[in-house]
XYZ file of C-alpha atoms in Angstrom:
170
model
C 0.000 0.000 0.000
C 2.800 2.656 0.721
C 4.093 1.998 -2.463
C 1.178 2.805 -4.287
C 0.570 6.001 -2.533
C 4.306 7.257 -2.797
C 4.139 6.674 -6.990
C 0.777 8.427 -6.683
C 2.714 11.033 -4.680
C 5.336 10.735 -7.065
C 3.405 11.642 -9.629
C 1.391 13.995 -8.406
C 5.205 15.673 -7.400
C 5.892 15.502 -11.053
C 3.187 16.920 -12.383
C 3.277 20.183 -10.012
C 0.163 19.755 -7.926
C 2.485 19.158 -4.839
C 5.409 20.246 -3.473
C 6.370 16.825 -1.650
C 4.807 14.546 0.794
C 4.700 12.758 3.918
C 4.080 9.847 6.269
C 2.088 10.457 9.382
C 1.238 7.173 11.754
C 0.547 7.032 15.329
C 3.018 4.169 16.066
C 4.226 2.852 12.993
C 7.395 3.776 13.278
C 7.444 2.651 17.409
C 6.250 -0.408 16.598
C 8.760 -1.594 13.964
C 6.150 -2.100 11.028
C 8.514 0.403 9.045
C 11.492 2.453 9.807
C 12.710 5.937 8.630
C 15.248 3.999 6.499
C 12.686 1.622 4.985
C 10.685 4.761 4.217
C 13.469 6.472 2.480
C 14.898 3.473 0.263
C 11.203 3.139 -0.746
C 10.491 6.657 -2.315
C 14.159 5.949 -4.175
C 12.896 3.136 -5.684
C 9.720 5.066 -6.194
C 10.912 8.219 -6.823
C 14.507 7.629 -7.973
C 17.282 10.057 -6.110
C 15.610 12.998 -6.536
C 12.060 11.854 -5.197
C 9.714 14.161 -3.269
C 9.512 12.486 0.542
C 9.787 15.120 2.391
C 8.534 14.712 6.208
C 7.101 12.243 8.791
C 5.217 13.205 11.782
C 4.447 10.754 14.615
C 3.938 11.306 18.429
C 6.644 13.345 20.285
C 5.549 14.070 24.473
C 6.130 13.653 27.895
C 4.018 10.077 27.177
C 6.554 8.876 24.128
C 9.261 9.619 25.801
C 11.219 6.930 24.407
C 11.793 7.906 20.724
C 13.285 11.355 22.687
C 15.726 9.126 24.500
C 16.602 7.546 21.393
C 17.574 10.731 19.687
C 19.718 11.278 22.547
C 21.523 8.249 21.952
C 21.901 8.799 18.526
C 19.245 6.601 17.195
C 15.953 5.985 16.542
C 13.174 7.715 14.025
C 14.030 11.174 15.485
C 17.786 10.497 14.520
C 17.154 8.727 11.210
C 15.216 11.768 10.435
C 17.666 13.890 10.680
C 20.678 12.005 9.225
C 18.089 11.540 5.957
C 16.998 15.714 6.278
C 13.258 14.970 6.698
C 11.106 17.116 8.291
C 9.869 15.759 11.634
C 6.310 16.884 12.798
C 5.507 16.214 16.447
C 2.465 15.228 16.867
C 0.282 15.191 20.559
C 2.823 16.986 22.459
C 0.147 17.478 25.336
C -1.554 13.837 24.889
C -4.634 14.917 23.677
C -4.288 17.428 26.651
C -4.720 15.002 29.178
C -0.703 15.464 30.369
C -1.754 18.834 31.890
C -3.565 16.780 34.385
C -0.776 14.661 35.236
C 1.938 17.733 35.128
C 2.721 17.803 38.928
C 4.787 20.542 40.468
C 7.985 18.504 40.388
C 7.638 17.433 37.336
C 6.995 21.083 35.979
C 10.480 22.415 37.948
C 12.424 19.344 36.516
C 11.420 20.112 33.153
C 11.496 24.512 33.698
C 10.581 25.904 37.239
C 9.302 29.486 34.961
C 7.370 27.570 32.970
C 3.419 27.077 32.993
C 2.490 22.913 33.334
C 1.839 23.400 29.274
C 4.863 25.068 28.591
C 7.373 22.718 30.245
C 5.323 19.696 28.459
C 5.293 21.273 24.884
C 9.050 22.649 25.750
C 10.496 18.918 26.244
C 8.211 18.108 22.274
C 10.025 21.393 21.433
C 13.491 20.486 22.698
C 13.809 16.983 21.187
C 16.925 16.712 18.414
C 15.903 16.182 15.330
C 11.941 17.657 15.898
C 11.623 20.223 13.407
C 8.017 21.360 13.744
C 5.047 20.780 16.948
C 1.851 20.393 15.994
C -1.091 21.008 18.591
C -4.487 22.625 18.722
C -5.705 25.010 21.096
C -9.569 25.895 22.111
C -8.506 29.084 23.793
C -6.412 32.465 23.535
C -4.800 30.976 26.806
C -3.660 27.856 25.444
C -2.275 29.841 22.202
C -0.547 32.217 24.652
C 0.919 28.971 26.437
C 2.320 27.489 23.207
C 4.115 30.933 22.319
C 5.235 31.215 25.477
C 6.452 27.709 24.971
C 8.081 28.647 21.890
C 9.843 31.362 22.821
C 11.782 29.631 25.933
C 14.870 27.688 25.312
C 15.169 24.881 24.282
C 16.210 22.251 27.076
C 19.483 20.988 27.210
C 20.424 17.131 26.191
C 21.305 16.922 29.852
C 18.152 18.215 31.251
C 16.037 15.785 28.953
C 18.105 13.012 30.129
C 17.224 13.969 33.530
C 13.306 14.315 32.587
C 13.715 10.907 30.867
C 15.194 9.560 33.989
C 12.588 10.877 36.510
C 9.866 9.611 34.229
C 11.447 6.675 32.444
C 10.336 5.824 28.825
């Protein structure tokens, strides 16, 4: 099935109407039914060197915490990313907001003591290597302020991921 819809892409590339394309899966890429590699060889042999596969988005939070300790170590579908220049969209960075509920006050210091519950769980989304976008919705001026304020914090350390990652394990 993926490689009929990248020669569709493909072709749809070629002919103008897009720009490039994507994968986006919920745990496709945690569960091992493809890899960023896989991916990539696959729109080559689609696509040829010069194909259009552009990005992959996938869940990056405080609750898949385990493809940001992966990147930390240097592998995994955030690294692979990277190394092949995709675009990585992050994808429920607050859960579905229910991690707000479950962003105690340690937890919130750990991660940024200035930082709002949302901020310091969108800032570790934000902060993963290789993430270059975070995708999220928000149902209020509040939560939109929250996600700039988010944004405009930096970014956390490797070290002071590893430490989240440690606290909350993966």
């Amino acid at each position: 099935m993926l490689t009929e819809a990248f020669e569709r892409l493909e072709g749809a590339a070629d002919a103008g109407e897009i720009g490039g394309y994507g994968v986006a899966t919920w745990a496709g890429l945690s569960n091992g039914m493809f890899t960023i590699p896989e991916l990539t060889a696959l729109a080559n042999t689609v696509g040829g060197p010069h194909h259009h596969f552009r990005a992959v988005q996938f869940p990056v939070s405080l609750v898949h915490l385990a493809v940001v300790a992966d990147a930390l170590d240097g592998r995994g579908a955030l690294a692979e990313a990277r190394e092949t220049g995709l675009d990585v969209f992050a994808s429920a960075p607050l859960g579905g907001g229910e991690l707000l509920g479950a962003m105690t006050e340690e937890l919130v210091r750990s991660i940024d003591a200035a930082a709002s519950p949302a901020q310091a769980a969108l800032l570790v989304a934000l902060s993963a290597p290789g993430v270059s976008q975070v995708l999220l919705s928000a149902s209020t001026p509040a939560h939109w302020a929250d996600a700039r304020g988010a944004a405009a914090r930096k970014p956390l350390s490797p070290d002071r991921l590893r430490k989240v990652i440690d606290v909350l394990g993966t």
